[in-house]
Short mmCIF file of N, CA and C in Angstrom, two decimals:
data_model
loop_
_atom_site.label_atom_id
_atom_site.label_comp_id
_atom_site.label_asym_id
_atom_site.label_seq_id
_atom_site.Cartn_x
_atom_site.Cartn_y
_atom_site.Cartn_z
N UNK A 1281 114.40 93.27 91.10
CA UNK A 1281 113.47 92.32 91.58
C UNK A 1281 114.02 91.61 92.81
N UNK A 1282 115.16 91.08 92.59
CA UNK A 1282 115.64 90.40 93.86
C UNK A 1282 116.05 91.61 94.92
N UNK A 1283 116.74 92.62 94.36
CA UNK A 1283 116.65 93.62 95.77
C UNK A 1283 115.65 93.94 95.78
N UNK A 1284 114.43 94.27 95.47
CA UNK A 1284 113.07 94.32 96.31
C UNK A 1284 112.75 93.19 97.59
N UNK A 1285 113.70 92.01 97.27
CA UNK A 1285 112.95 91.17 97.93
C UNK A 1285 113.88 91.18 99.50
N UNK A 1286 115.26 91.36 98.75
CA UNK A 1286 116.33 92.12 99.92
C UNK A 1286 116.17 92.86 101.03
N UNK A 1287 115.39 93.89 100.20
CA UNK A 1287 115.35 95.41 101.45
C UNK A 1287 114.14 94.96 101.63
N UNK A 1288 112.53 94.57 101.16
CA UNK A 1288 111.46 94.40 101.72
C UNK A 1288 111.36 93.38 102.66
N UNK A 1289 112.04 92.21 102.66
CA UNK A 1289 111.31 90.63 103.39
C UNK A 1289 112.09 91.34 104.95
N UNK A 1290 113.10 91.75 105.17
CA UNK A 1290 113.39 92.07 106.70
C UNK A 1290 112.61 93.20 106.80
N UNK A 1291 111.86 93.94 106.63
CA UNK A 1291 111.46 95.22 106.99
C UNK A 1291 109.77 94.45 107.33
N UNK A 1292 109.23 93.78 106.50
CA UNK A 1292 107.79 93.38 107.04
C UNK A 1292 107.64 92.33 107.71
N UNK A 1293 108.94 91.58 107.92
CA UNK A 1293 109.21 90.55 108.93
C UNK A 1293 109.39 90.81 110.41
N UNK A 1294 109.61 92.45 110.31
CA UNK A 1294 109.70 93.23 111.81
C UNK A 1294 108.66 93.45 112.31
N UNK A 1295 108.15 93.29 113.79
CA UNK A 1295 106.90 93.74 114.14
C UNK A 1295 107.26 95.04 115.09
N UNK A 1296 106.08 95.91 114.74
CA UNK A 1296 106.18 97.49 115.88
C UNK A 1296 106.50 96.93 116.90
N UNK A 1297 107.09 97.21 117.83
CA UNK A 1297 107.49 97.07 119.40
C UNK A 1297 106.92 98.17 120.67
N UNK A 1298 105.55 98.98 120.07
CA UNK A 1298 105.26 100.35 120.94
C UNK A 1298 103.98 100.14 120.68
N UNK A 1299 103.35 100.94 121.62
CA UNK A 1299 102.11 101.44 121.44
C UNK A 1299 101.59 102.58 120.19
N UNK A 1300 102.56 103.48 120.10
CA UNK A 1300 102.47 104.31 118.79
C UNK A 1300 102.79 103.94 117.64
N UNK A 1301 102.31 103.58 116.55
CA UNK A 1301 102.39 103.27 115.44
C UNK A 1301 103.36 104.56 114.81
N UNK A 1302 102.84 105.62 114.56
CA UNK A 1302 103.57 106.61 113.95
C UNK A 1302 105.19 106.45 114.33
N UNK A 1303 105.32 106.34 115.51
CA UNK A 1303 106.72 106.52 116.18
C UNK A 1303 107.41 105.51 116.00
N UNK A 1304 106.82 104.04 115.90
CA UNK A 1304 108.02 102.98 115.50
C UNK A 1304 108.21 103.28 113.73
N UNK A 1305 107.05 103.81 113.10
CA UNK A 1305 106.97 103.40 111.99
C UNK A 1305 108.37 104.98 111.37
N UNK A 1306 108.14 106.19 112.22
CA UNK A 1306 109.39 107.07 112.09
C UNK A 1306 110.74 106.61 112.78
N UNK A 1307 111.17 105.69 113.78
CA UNK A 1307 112.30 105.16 114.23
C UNK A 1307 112.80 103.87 112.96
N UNK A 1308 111.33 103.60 112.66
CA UNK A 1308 112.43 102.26 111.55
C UNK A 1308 112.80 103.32 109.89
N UNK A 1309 112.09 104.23 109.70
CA UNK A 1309 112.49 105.00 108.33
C UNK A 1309 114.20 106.00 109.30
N UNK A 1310 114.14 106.08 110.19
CA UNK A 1310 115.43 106.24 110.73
C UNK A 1310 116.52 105.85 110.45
N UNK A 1311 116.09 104.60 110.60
CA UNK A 1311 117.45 103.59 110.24
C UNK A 1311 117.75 103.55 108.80
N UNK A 1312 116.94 103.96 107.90
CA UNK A 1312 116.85 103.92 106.29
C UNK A 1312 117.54 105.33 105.89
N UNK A 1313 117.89 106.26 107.07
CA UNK A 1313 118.25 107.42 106.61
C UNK A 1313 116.86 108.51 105.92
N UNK A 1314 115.85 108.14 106.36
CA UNK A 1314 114.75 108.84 105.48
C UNK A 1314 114.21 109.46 107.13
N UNK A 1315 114.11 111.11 107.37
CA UNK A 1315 114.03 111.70 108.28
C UNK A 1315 112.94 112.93 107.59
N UNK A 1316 112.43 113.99 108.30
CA UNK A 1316 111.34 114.39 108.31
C UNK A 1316 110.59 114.24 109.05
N UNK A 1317 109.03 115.63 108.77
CA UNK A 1317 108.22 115.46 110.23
C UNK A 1317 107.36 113.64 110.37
N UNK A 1318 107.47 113.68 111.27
CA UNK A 1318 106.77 112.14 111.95
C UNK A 1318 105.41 112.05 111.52
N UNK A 1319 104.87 113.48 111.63
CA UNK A 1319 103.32 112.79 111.17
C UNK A 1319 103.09 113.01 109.77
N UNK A 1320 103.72 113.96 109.07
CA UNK A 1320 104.03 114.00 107.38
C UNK A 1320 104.38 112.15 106.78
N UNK A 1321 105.10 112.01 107.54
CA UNK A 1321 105.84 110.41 106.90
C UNK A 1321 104.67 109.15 107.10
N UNK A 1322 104.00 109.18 108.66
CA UNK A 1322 102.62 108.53 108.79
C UNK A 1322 101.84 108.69 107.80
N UNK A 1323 101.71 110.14 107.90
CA UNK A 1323 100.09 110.32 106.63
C UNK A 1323 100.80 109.62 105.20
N UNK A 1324 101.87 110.22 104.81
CA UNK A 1324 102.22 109.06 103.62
C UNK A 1324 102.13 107.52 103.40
N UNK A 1325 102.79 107.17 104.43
CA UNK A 1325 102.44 105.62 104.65
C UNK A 1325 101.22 104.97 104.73
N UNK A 1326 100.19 106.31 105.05
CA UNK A 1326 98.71 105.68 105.40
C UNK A 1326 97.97 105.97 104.03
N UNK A 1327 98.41 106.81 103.44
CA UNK A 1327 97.78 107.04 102.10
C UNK A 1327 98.36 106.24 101.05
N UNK A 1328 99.82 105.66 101.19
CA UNK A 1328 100.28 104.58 100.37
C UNK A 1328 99.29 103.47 100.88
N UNK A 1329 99.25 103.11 101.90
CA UNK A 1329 98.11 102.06 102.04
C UNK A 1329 97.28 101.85 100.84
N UNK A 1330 96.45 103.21 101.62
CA UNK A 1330 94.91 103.39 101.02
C UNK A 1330 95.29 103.11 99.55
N UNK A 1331 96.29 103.56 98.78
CA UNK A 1331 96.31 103.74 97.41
C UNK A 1331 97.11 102.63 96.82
N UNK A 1332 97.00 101.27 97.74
CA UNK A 1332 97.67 100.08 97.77
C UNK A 1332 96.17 99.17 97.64
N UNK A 1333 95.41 99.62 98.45
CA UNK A 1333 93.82 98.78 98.78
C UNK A 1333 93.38 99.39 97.93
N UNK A 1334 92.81 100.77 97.13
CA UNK A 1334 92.29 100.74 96.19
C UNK A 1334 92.31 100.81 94.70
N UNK A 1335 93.68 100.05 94.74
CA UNK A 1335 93.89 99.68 93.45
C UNK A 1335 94.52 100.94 92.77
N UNK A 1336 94.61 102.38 93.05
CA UNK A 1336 95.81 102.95 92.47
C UNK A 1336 97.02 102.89 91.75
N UNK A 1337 97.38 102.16 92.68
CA UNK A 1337 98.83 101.82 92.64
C UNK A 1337 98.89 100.72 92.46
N UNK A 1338 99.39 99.75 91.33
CA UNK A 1338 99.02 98.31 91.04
C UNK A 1338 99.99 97.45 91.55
N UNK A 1339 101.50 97.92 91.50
CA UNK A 1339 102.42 97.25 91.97
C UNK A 1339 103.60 98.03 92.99
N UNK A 1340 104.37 97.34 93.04
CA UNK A 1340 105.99 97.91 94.06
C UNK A 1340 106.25 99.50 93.67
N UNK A 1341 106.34 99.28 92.07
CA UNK A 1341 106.99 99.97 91.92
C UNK A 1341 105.77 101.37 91.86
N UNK A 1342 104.73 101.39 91.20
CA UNK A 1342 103.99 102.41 91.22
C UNK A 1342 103.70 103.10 92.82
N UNK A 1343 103.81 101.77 93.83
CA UNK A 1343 104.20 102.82 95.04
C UNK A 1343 105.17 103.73 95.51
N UNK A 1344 106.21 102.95 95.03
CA UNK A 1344 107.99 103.49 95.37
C UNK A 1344 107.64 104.42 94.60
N UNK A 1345 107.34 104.80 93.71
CA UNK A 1345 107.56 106.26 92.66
C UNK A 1345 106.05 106.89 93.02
N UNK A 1346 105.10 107.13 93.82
CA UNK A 1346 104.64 108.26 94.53
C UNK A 1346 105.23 108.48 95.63
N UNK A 1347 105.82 107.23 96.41
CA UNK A 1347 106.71 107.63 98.19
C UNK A 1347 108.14 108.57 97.32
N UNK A 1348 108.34 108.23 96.29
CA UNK A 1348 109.70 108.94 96.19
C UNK A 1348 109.38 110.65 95.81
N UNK A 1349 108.27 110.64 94.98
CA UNK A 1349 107.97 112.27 95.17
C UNK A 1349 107.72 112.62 96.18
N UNK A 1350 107.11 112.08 97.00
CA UNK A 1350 106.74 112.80 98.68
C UNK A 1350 108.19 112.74 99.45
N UNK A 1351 109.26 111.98 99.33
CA UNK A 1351 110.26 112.34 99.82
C UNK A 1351 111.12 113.10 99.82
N UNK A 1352 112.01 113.87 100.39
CA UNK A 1352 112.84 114.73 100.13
C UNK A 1352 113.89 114.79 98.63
N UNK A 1353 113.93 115.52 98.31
CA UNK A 1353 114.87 115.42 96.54
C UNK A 1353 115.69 113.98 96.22
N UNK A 1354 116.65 114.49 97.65
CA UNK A 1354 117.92 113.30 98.01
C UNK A 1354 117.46 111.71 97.95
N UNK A 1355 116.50 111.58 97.95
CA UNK A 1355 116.08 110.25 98.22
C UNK A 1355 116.26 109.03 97.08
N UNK A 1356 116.40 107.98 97.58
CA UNK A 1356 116.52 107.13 96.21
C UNK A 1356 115.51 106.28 96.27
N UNK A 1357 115.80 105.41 95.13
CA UNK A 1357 114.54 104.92 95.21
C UNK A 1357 114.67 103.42 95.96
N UNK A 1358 115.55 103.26 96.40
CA UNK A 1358 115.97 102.00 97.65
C UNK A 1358 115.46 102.99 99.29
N UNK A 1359 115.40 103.86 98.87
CA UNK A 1359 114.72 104.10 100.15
C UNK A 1359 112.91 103.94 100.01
N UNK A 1360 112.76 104.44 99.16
CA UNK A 1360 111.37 104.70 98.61
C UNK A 1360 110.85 102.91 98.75
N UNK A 1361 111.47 101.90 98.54
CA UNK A 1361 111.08 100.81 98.69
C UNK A 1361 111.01 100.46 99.90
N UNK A 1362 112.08 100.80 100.92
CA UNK A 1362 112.60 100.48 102.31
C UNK A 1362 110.58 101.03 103.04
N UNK A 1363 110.50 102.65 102.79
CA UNK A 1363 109.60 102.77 103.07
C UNK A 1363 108.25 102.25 102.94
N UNK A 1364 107.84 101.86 101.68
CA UNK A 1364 106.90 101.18 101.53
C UNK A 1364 107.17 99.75 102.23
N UNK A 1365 107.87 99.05 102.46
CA UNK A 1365 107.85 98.01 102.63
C UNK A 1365 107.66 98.64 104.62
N UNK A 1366 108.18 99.77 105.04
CA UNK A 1366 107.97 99.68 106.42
C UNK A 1366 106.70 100.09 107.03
N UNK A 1367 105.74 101.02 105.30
CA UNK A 1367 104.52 101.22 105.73
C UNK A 1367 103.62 100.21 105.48
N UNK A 1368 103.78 99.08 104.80
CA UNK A 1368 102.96 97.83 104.73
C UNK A 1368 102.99 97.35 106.20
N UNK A 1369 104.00 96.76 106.66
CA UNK A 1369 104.78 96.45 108.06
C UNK A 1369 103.91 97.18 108.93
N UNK A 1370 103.72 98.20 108.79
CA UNK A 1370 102.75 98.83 110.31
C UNK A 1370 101.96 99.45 109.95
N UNK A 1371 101.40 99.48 108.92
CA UNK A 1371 99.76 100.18 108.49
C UNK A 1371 99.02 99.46 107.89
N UNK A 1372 99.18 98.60 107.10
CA UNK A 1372 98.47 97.70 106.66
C UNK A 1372 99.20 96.42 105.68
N UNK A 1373 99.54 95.69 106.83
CA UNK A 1373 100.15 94.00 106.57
C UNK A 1373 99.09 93.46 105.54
N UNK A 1374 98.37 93.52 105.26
CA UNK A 1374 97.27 92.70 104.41
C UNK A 1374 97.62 93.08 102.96
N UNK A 1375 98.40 93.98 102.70
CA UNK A 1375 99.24 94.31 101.36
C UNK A 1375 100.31 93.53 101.25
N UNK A 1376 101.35 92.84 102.30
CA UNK A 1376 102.24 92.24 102.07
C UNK A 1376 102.33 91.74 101.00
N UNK A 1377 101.51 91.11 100.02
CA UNK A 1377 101.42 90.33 98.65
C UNK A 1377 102.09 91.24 97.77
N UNK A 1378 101.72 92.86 97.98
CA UNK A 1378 102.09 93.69 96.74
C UNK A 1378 104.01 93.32 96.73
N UNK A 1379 104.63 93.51 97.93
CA UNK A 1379 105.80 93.19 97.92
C UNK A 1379 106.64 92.04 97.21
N UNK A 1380 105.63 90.64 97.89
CA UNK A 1380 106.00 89.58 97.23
C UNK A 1380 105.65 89.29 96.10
N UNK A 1381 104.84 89.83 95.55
CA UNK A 1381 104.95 89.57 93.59
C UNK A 1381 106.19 90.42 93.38
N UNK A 1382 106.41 91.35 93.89
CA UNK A 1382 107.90 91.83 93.12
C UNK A 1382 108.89 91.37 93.80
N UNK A 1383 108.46 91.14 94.31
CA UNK A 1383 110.46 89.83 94.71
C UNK A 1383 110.10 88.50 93.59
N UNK A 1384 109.64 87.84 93.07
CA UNK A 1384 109.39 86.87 91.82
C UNK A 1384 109.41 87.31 90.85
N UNK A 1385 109.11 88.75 90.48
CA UNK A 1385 109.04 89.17 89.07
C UNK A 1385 110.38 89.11 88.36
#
């Protein structure tokens, strides 16, 4: 709970710095060590959205554990959070809440 709140509050506290969304949003999963094609990792992030807004996915963690099957084997699930928290950050900020109930829980 508190490392959710660790690895998420600097990652949606960052704003894109480009005109391309896809490309900041693949330079900051960079830094997380989470690599792969650029528009594979977008469409994830954009479908974690979607499945963030329609209620799919109820919390942190039910996101982190579909981003972690779409990620490569190696992946953990501190990345799987890193990511969600970097696809809230540049696809749809209006989820930010899902983050912050799990930093309190």
């Amino acid at each position: 709970m508190a490392a959710v709140a660790a690895v998420a509050a600097p990652i949606v506290l960052a704003a894109p710095s480009h005109a391309d969304p896809d490309t900041d949003f693949a330079n900051q999963l960079h830094t997380f060590g989470i690599y792969g094609p650029r528009d594979y990792n977008a469409w994830i992030g954009k479908i974690t959205c979607k499945r963030l807004a329609t209620g799919l996915d109820k919390d942190t963690y039910a996101s982190a554990k579909f981003i972690l099957t779409n990620l490569p084997l190696d992946s953990t699930q501190g990345q799987a959070i890193q990511f969600l928290g970097a696809a809230i950050a540049t696809y749809c900020p209006d989820q930010v809440g899902v983050l912050q109930r799990a930093a309190v829980q």
